[in-house]
Amino acid sequence: MKNIGLVLSGGAVRGAAHIGVLKALEEYGIKPSCLSGSSAGAIVSVFYGAGYSALEIEEILLNTNIFSYLKVAMNFSALFSLDRLEQFFRKYINYTDLSQLKIPVYVCATNLNLGRPEYFSEGDIFKTVSASCALPFIFKPVQIEEYTYIDGGVMDNLPVEPILEKVDFIIGSEVNPLGEEKNLNNPFNILVRSFYLSIRSNVEARKKYCDVFIQPKELLNVGLFSTWKIKDAIDIGYKHTKRVIQELDIL
């Protein structure tokens, strides 16, 4: 496994499990030569690509008040704006362009005008990551040049395409296992549930390209916006990945 690619899905708070995946990989001396991510996976990818260890990313996340970086949208396109996300990134990331990162990173965002996923390996870090995280109706779409972008997971929540020809071995980390949802008593929960059901097909079509596919069932116990369970998600990703490595003997 000379060149290992790591693909990280979106999944809101569940995306913290990717940090646990990285912690386990590091323990076994497995280091990706490039990363690709959508939404929450894009955030983790950029931090790792900037040179942070999994433990350092965990410490940053656990000591960050996520809601302080959300801004109520002053229009009818969404509930919140991600404009303040740039403040968060500027606090920790010393790079402004994706091409400057120490490890190559591909960020997936959905071009709403053209109706297709796009993969950024260069360009403004803050704008591309914000675009990749812009969950429809929850976060305001992001404008990049003449196009409007929304959450990359809408069309590709496991973005393997940009690294297929660049690596010898692909590890996919997907944080949205399918389970029964009983709490469907309000429009918000119905909307979010519908969104994640809709992205399952694009994940199923792409996981066949992964040599190792990680999807912890225990993440069903972590709500998509349950920020108080971030540490739980990290630990779930860590323990599950260690089991996968040991069972598959991929070293």
mmCIF file of N, CA, C and O in Angstrom, residues 17-79:
data_model
loop_
_atom_site.group_PDB
_atom_site.id
_atom_site.type_symbol
_atom_site.label_atom_id
_atom_site.label_comp_id
_atom_site.label_asym_id
_atom_site.label_seq_id
_atom_site.Cartn_x
_atom_site.Cartn_y
_atom_site.Cartn_z
ATOM 1 N N ALA A 17 -16.641 11.111 13.826
ATOM 2 C CA ALA A 17 -16.122 9.740 13.836
ATOM 3 C C ALA A 17 -14.899 9.607 12.941
ATOM 4 O O ALA A 17 -14.036 8.741 13.167
ATOM 5 N N HIS A 18 -14.790 10.469 11.915
ATOM 6 C CA HIS A 18 -13.621 10.425 11.029
ATOM 7 C C HIS A 18 -12.330 10.684 11.807
ATOM 8 O O HIS A 18 -11.274 10.158 11.462
ATOM 9 N N ILE A 19 -12.430 11.495 12.847
ATOM 10 C CA ILE A 19 -11.251 11.778 13.669
ATOM 11 C C ILE A 19 -10.808 10.497 14.371
ATOM 12 O O ILE A 19 -9.611 10.199 14.453
ATOM 13 N N GLY A 20 -11.767 9.730 14.856
ATOM 14 C CA GLY A 20 -11.442 8.447 15.475
ATOM 15 C C GLY A 20 -10.836 7.476 14.481
ATOM 16 O O GLY A 20 -9.922 6.708 14.810
ATOM 17 N N VAL A 21 -11.335 7.514 13.234
ATOM 18 C CA VAL A 21 -10.773 6.674 12.174
ATOM 19 C C VAL A 21 -9.302 7.023 11.972
ATOM 20 O O VAL A 21 -8.435 6.138 11.916
ATOM 21 N N LEU A 22 -9.003 8.308 11.899
ATOM 22 C CA LEU A 22 -7.630 8.756 11.711
ATOM 23 C C LEU A 22 -6.739 8.381 12.895
ATOM 24 O O LEU A 22 -5.576 8.007 12.728
ATOM 25 N N LYS A 23 -7.295 8.477 14.110
ATOM 26 C CA LYS A 23 -6.512 8.095 15.300
ATOM 27 C C LYS A 23 -6.099 6.622 15.224
ATOM 28 O O LYS A 23 -4.944 6.272 15.514
ATOM 29 N N ALA A 24 -7.034 5.774 14.825
ATOM 30 C CA ALA A 24 -6.732 4.348 14.724
ATOM 31 C C ALA A 24 -5.713 4.081 13.618
ATOM 32 O O ALA A 24 -4.768 3.309 13.800
ATOM 33 N N LEU A 25 -5.882 4.727 12.475
ATOM 34 C CA LEU A 25 -4.938 4.546 11.368
ATOM 35 C C LEU A 25 -3.534 4.975 11.780
ATOM 36 O O LEU A 25 -2.547 4.297 11.459
ATOM 37 N N GLU A 26 -3.451 6.093 12.492
ATOM 38 C CA GLU A 26 -2.145 6.576 12.939
ATOM 39 C C GLU A 26 -1.469 5.570 13.861
ATOM 40 O O GLU A 26 -0.244 5.364 13.781
ATOM 41 N N GLU A 27 -2.243 4.959 14.735
ATOM 42 C CA GLU A 27 -1.676 3.982 15.668
ATOM 43 C C GLU A 27 -1.027 2.810 14.942
ATOM 44 O O GLU A 27 -0.061 2.229 15.431
ATOM 45 N N TYR A 28 -1.572 2.487 13.780
ATOM 46 C CA TYR A 28 -1.047 1.365 13.010
ATOM 47 C C TYR A 28 -0.066 1.833 11.925
ATOM 48 O O TYR A 28 0.323 1.051 11.065
ATOM 49 N N GLY A 29 0.286 3.080 11.971
ATOM 50 C CA GLY A 29 1.255 3.596 11.013
ATOM 51 C C GLY A 29 0.713 3.758 9.610
ATOM 52 O O GLY A 29 1.481 3.811 8.639
ATOM 53 N N ILE A 30 -0.606 3.848 9.474
ATOM 54 C CA ILE A 30 -1.234 4.016 8.164
ATOM 55 C C ILE A 30 -1.495 5.500 7.940
ATOM 56 O O ILE A 30 -2.293 6.114 8.646
ATOM 57 N N LYS A 31 -0.835 6.071 6.959
ATOM 58 C CA LYS A 31 -0.957 7.507 6.695
ATOM 59 C C LYS A 31 -1.408 7.724 5.257
ATOM 60 O O LYS A 31 -0.738 7.289 4.318
ATOM 61 N N PRO A 32 -2.535 8.395 5.072
ATOM 62 C CA PRO A 32 -3.011 8.637 3.703
ATOM 63 C C PRO A 32 -2.111 9.591 2.945
ATOM 64 O O PRO A 32 -1.570 10.539 3.517
ATOM 65 N N SER A 33 -1.957 9.320 1.659
ATOM 66 C CA SER A 33 -1.170 10.218 0.808
ATOM 67 C C SER A 33 -2.047 11.298 0.197
ATOM 68 O O SER A 33 -1.544 12.294 -0.335
ATOM 69 N N CYS A 34 -3.379 11.117 0.268
ATOM 70 C CA CYS A 34 -4.315 12.159 -0.145
ATOM 71 C C CYS A 34 -5.665 11.877 0.503
ATOM 72 O O CYS A 34 -5.941 10.749 0.923
ATOM 73 N N LEU A 35 -6.489 12.917 0.591
ATOM 74 C CA LEU A 35 -7.806 12.792 1.195
ATOM 75 C C LEU A 35 -8.851 13.438 0.309
ATOM 76 O O LEU A 35 -8.558 14.385 -0.430
ATOM 77 N N SER A 36 -10.073 12.934 0.418
ATOM 78 C CA SER A 36 -11.195 13.508 -0.311
ATOM 79 C C SER A 36 -12.399 13.496 0.614
ATOM 80 O O SER A 36 -12.642 12.500 1.304
ATOM 81 N N GLY A 37 -13.142 14.600 0.662
ATOM 82 C CA GLY A 37 -14.244 14.645 1.604
ATOM 83 C C GLY A 37 -15.399 15.520 1.171
ATOM 84 O O GLY A 37 -15.247 16.453 0.383
ATOM 85 N N SER A 38 -16.558 15.190 1.712
ATOM 86 C CA SER A 38 -17.758 16.003 1.544
ATOM 87 C C SER A 38 -18.203 16.494 2.911
ATOM 88 O O SER A 38 -18.137 15.751 3.899
ATOM 89 N N SER A 39 -18.625 17.748 2.974
ATOM 90 C CA SER A 39 -19.242 18.313 4.168
ATOM 91 C C SER A 39 -18.345 18.148 5.399
ATOM 92 O O SER A 39 -17.219 18.623 5.417
ATOM 93 N N ALA A 40 -18.830 17.457 6.448
ATOM 94 C CA ALA A 40 -18.008 17.260 7.645
ATOM 95 C C ALA A 40 -16.699 16.568 7.299
ATOM 96 O O ALA A 40 -15.651 16.844 7.891
ATOM 97 N N GLY A 41 -16.748 15.669 6.324
ATOM 98 C CA GLY A 41 -15.535 14.987 5.881
ATOM 99 C C GLY A 41 -14.540 15.932 5.247
ATOM 100 O O GLY A 41 -13.322 15.732 5.328
ATOM 101 N N ALA A 42 -15.040 16.991 4.623
ATOM 102 C CA ALA A 42 -14.157 17.994 4.025
ATOM 103 C C ALA A 42 -13.433 18.783 5.107
ATOM 104 O O ALA A 42 -12.245 19.097 4.978
ATOM 105 N N ILE A 43 -14.138 19.100 6.196
ATOM 106 C CA ILE A 43 -13.516 19.833 7.301
ATOM 107 C C ILE A 43 -12.369 19.023 7.904
ATOM 108 O O ILE A 43 -11.256 19.522 8.086
ATOM 109 N N VAL A 44 -12.639 17.752 8.213
ATOM 110 C CA VAL A 44 -11.601 16.897 8.801
ATOM 111 C C VAL A 44 -10.436 16.731 7.828
ATOM 112 O O VAL A 44 -9.264 16.771 8.228
ATOM 113 N N SER A 45 -10.747 16.568 6.550
ATOM 114 C CA SER A 45 -9.701 16.393 5.541
ATOM 115 C C SER A 45 -8.767 17.595 5.486
ATOM 116 O O SER A 45 -7.542 17.450 5.403
ATOM 117 N N VAL A 46 -9.340 18.790 5.519
ATOM 118 C CA VAL A 46 -8.527 20.004 5.431
ATOM 119 C C VAL A 46 -7.633 20.151 6.658
ATOM 120 O O VAL A 46 -6.450 20.505 6.547
ATOM 121 N N PHE A 47 -8.167 19.886 7.826
ATOM 122 C CA PHE A 47 -7.346 19.977 9.035
ATOM 123 C C PHE A 47 -6.196 18.969 8.996
ATOM 124 O O PHE A 47 -5.053 19.292 9.337
ATOM 125 N N TYR A 48 -6.499 17.750 8.568
ATOM 126 C CA TYR A 48 -5.452 16.737 8.486
ATOM 127 C C TYR A 48 -4.444 17.105 7.397
ATOM 128 O O TYR A 48 -3.239 16.950 7.573
ATOM 129 N N GLY A 49 -4.952 17.599 6.283
ATOM 130 C CA GLY A 49 -4.077 18.009 5.196
ATOM 131 C C GLY A 49 -3.193 19.182 5.567
ATOM 132 O O GLY A 49 -2.107 19.363 5.007
ATOM 133 N N ALA A 50 -3.631 19.978 6.547
ATOM 134 C CA ALA A 50 -2.845 21.128 7.001
ATOM 135 C C ALA A 50 -1.743 20.719 7.972
ATOM 136 O O ALA A 50 -0.923 21.556 8.370
ATOM 137 N N GLY A 51 -1.750 19.451 8.360
ATOM 138 C CA GLY A 51 -0.672 18.967 9.218
ATOM 139 C C GLY A 51 -1.060 18.639 10.639
ATOM 140 O O GLY A 51 -0.213 18.222 11.438
ATOM 141 N N TYR A 52 -2.332 18.805 10.998
ATOM 142 C CA TYR A 52 -2.771 18.459 12.345
ATOM 143 C C TYR A 52 -2.883 16.942 12.492
ATOM 144 O O TYR A 52 -3.319 16.246 11.569
ATOM 145 N N SER A 53 -2.522 16.434 13.666
ATOM 146 C CA SER A 53 -2.727 15.017 13.962
ATOM 147 C C SER A 53 -4.189 14.815 14.345
ATOM 148 O O SER A 53 -4.911 15.779 14.640
ATOM 149 N N ALA A 54 -4.613 13.562 14.368
ATOM 150 C CA ALA A 54 -5.999 13.276 14.750
ATOM 151 C C ALA A 54 -6.286 13.753 16.168
ATOM 152 O O ALA A 54 -7.363 14.297 16.452
ATOM 153 N N LEU A 55 -5.329 13.559 17.072
ATOM 154 C CA LEU A 55 -5.521 13.996 18.458
ATOM 155 C C LEU A 55 -5.652 15.511 18.545
ATOM 156 O O LEU A 55 -6.483 16.033 19.296
ATOM 157 N N GLU A 56 -4.875 16.226 17.762
ATOM 158 C CA GLU A 56 -4.955 17.690 17.761
ATOM 159 C C GLU A 56 -6.299 18.164 17.213
ATOM 160 O O GLU A 56 -6.888 19.124 17.733
ATOM 161 N N ILE A 57 -6.798 17.500 16.177
ATOM 162 C CA ILE A 57 -8.110 17.866 15.632
ATOM 163 C C ILE A 57 -9.193 17.603 16.670
ATOM 164 O O ILE A 57 -10.123 18.402 16.845
ATOM 165 N N GLU A 58 -9.072 16.483 17.373
ATOM 166 C CA GLU A 58 -10.037 16.153 18.424
ATOM 167 C C GLU A 58 -10.052 17.238 19.498
ATOM 168 O O GLU A 58 -11.121 17.690 19.930
ATOM 169 N N GLU A 59 -8.886 17.669 19.946
ATOM 170 C CA GLU A 59 -8.806 18.693 20.985
ATOM 171 C C GLU A 59 -9.425 20.006 20.520
ATOM 172 O O GLU A 59 -10.133 20.682 21.283
ATOM 173 N N ILE A 60 -9.172 20.375 19.269
ATOM 174 C CA ILE A 60 -9.759 21.601 18.731
ATOM 175 C C ILE A 60 -11.279 21.514 18.721
ATOM 176 O O ILE A 60 -11.978 22.433 19.170
ATOM 177 N N LEU A 61 -11.793 20.399 18.235
ATOM 178 C CA LEU A 61 -13.244 20.244 18.111
ATOM 179 C C LEU A 61 -13.926 20.220 19.474
ATOM 180 O O LEU A 61 -14.969 20.852 19.675
ATOM 181 N N LEU A 62 -13.322 19.519 20.430
ATOM 182 C CA LEU A 62 -13.932 19.408 21.754
ATOM 183 C C LEU A 62 -13.885 20.725 22.526
ATOM 184 O O LEU A 62 -14.645 20.911 23.478
ATOM 185 N N ASN A 63 -13.001 21.619 22.112
ATOM 186 C CA ASN A 63 -12.879 22.909 22.791
ATOM 187 C C ASN A 63 -13.485 24.055 21.991
ATOM 188 O O ASN A 63 -13.213 25.226 22.262
ATOM 189 N N THR A 64 -14.302 23.706 21.003
ATOM 190 C CA THR A 64 -14.934 24.716 20.151
ATOM 191 C C THR A 64 -16.441 24.724 20.347
ATOM 192 O O THR A 64 -17.082 23.665 20.334
ATOM 193 N N ASN A 65 -16.995 25.896 20.538
ATOM 194 C CA ASN A 65 -18.450 26.047 20.586
ATOM 195 C C ASN A 65 -18.948 26.224 19.155
ATOM 196 O O ASN A 65 -18.898 27.319 18.592
ATOM 197 N N ILE A 66 -19.389 25.128 18.563
ATOM 198 C CA ILE A 66 -19.766 25.128 17.148
ATOM 199 C C ILE A 66 -20.849 26.169 16.846
ATOM 200 O O ILE A 66 -20.800 26.864 15.828
ATOM 201 N N PHE A 67 -21.805 26.294 17.744
ATOM 202 C CA PHE A 67 -22.927 27.195 17.476
ATOM 203 C C PHE A 67 -22.497 28.662 17.412
ATOM 204 O O PHE A 67 -23.197 29.485 16.832
ATOM 205 N N SER A 68 -21.349 28.971 18.021
ATOM 206 C CA SER A 68 -20.884 30.364 17.975
ATOM 207 C C SER A 68 -20.457 30.763 16.570
ATOM 208 O O SER A 68 -20.306 31.962 16.277
ATOM 209 N N TYR A 69 -20.260 29.754 15.700
ATOM 210 C CA TYR A 69 -19.845 30.048 14.321
ATOM 211 C C TYR A 69 -21.017 29.976 13.338
ATOM 212 O O TYR A 69 -20.821 30.052 12.132
ATOM 213 N N LEU A 70 -22.220 29.826 13.873
ATOM 214 C CA LEU A 70 -23.408 29.856 13.026
ATOM 215 C C LEU A 70 -24.045 31.238 13.113
ATOM 216 O O LEU A 70 -24.091 31.849 14.171
ATOM 217 N N LYS A 71 -24.533 31.705 11.996
ATOM 218 C CA LYS A 71 -25.151 33.023 11.931
ATOM 219 C C LYS A 71 -26.534 32.880 11.316
ATOM 220 O O LYS A 71 -26.702 32.204 10.295
ATOM 221 N N VAL A 72 -27.534 33.478 11.941
ATOM 222 C CA VAL A 72 -28.890 33.401 11.404
ATOM 223 C C VAL A 72 -28.905 34.061 10.036
ATOM 224 O O VAL A 72 -28.422 35.189 9.859
ATOM 225 N N ALA A 73 -29.430 33.347 9.055
ATOM 226 C CA ALA A 73 -29.472 33.869 7.683
ATOM 227 C C ALA A 73 -30.515 34.980 7.591
ATOM 228 O O ALA A 73 -31.639 34.829 8.071
ATOM 229 N N MET A 74 -30.139 36.058 6.964
ATOM 230 C CA MET A 74 -31.044 37.204 6.844
ATOM 231 C C MET A 74 -31.814 37.159 5.522
ATOM 232 O O MET A 74 -32.022 38.170 4.873
ATOM 233 N N ASN A 75 -32.218 35.966 5.117
ATOM 234 C CA ASN A 75 -33.032 35.834 3.911
ATOM 235 C C ASN A 75 -33.842 34.553 4.032
ATOM 236 O O ASN A 75 -33.806 33.873 5.049
ATOM 237 N N PHE A 76 -34.552 34.215 2.960
ATOM 238 C CA PHE A 76 -35.445 33.065 3.021
ATOM 239 C C PHE A 76 -34.830 31.805 2.396
ATOM 240 O O PHE A 76 -35.518 30.817 2.175
ATOM 241 N N SER A 77 -33.533 31.821 2.109
ATOM 242 C CA SER A 77 -32.913 30.672 1.455
ATOM 243 C C SER A 77 -32.508 29.579 2.428
ATOM 244 O O SER A 77 -32.320 28.431 2.040
ATOM 245 N N ALA A 78 -32.357 29.927 3.717
ATOM 246 C CA ALA A 78 -31.911 28.949 4.698
ATOM 247 C C ALA A 78 -32.100 29.507 6.108
ATOM 248 O O ALA A 78 -32.401 30.685 6.302
ATOM 249 N N LEU A 79 -31.900 28.617 7.105
ATOM 250 C CA LEU A 79 -32.016 29.038 8.496
ATOM 251 C C LEU A 79 -30.750 29.743 8.975
ATOM 252 O O LEU A 79 -30.817 30.702 9.734
#
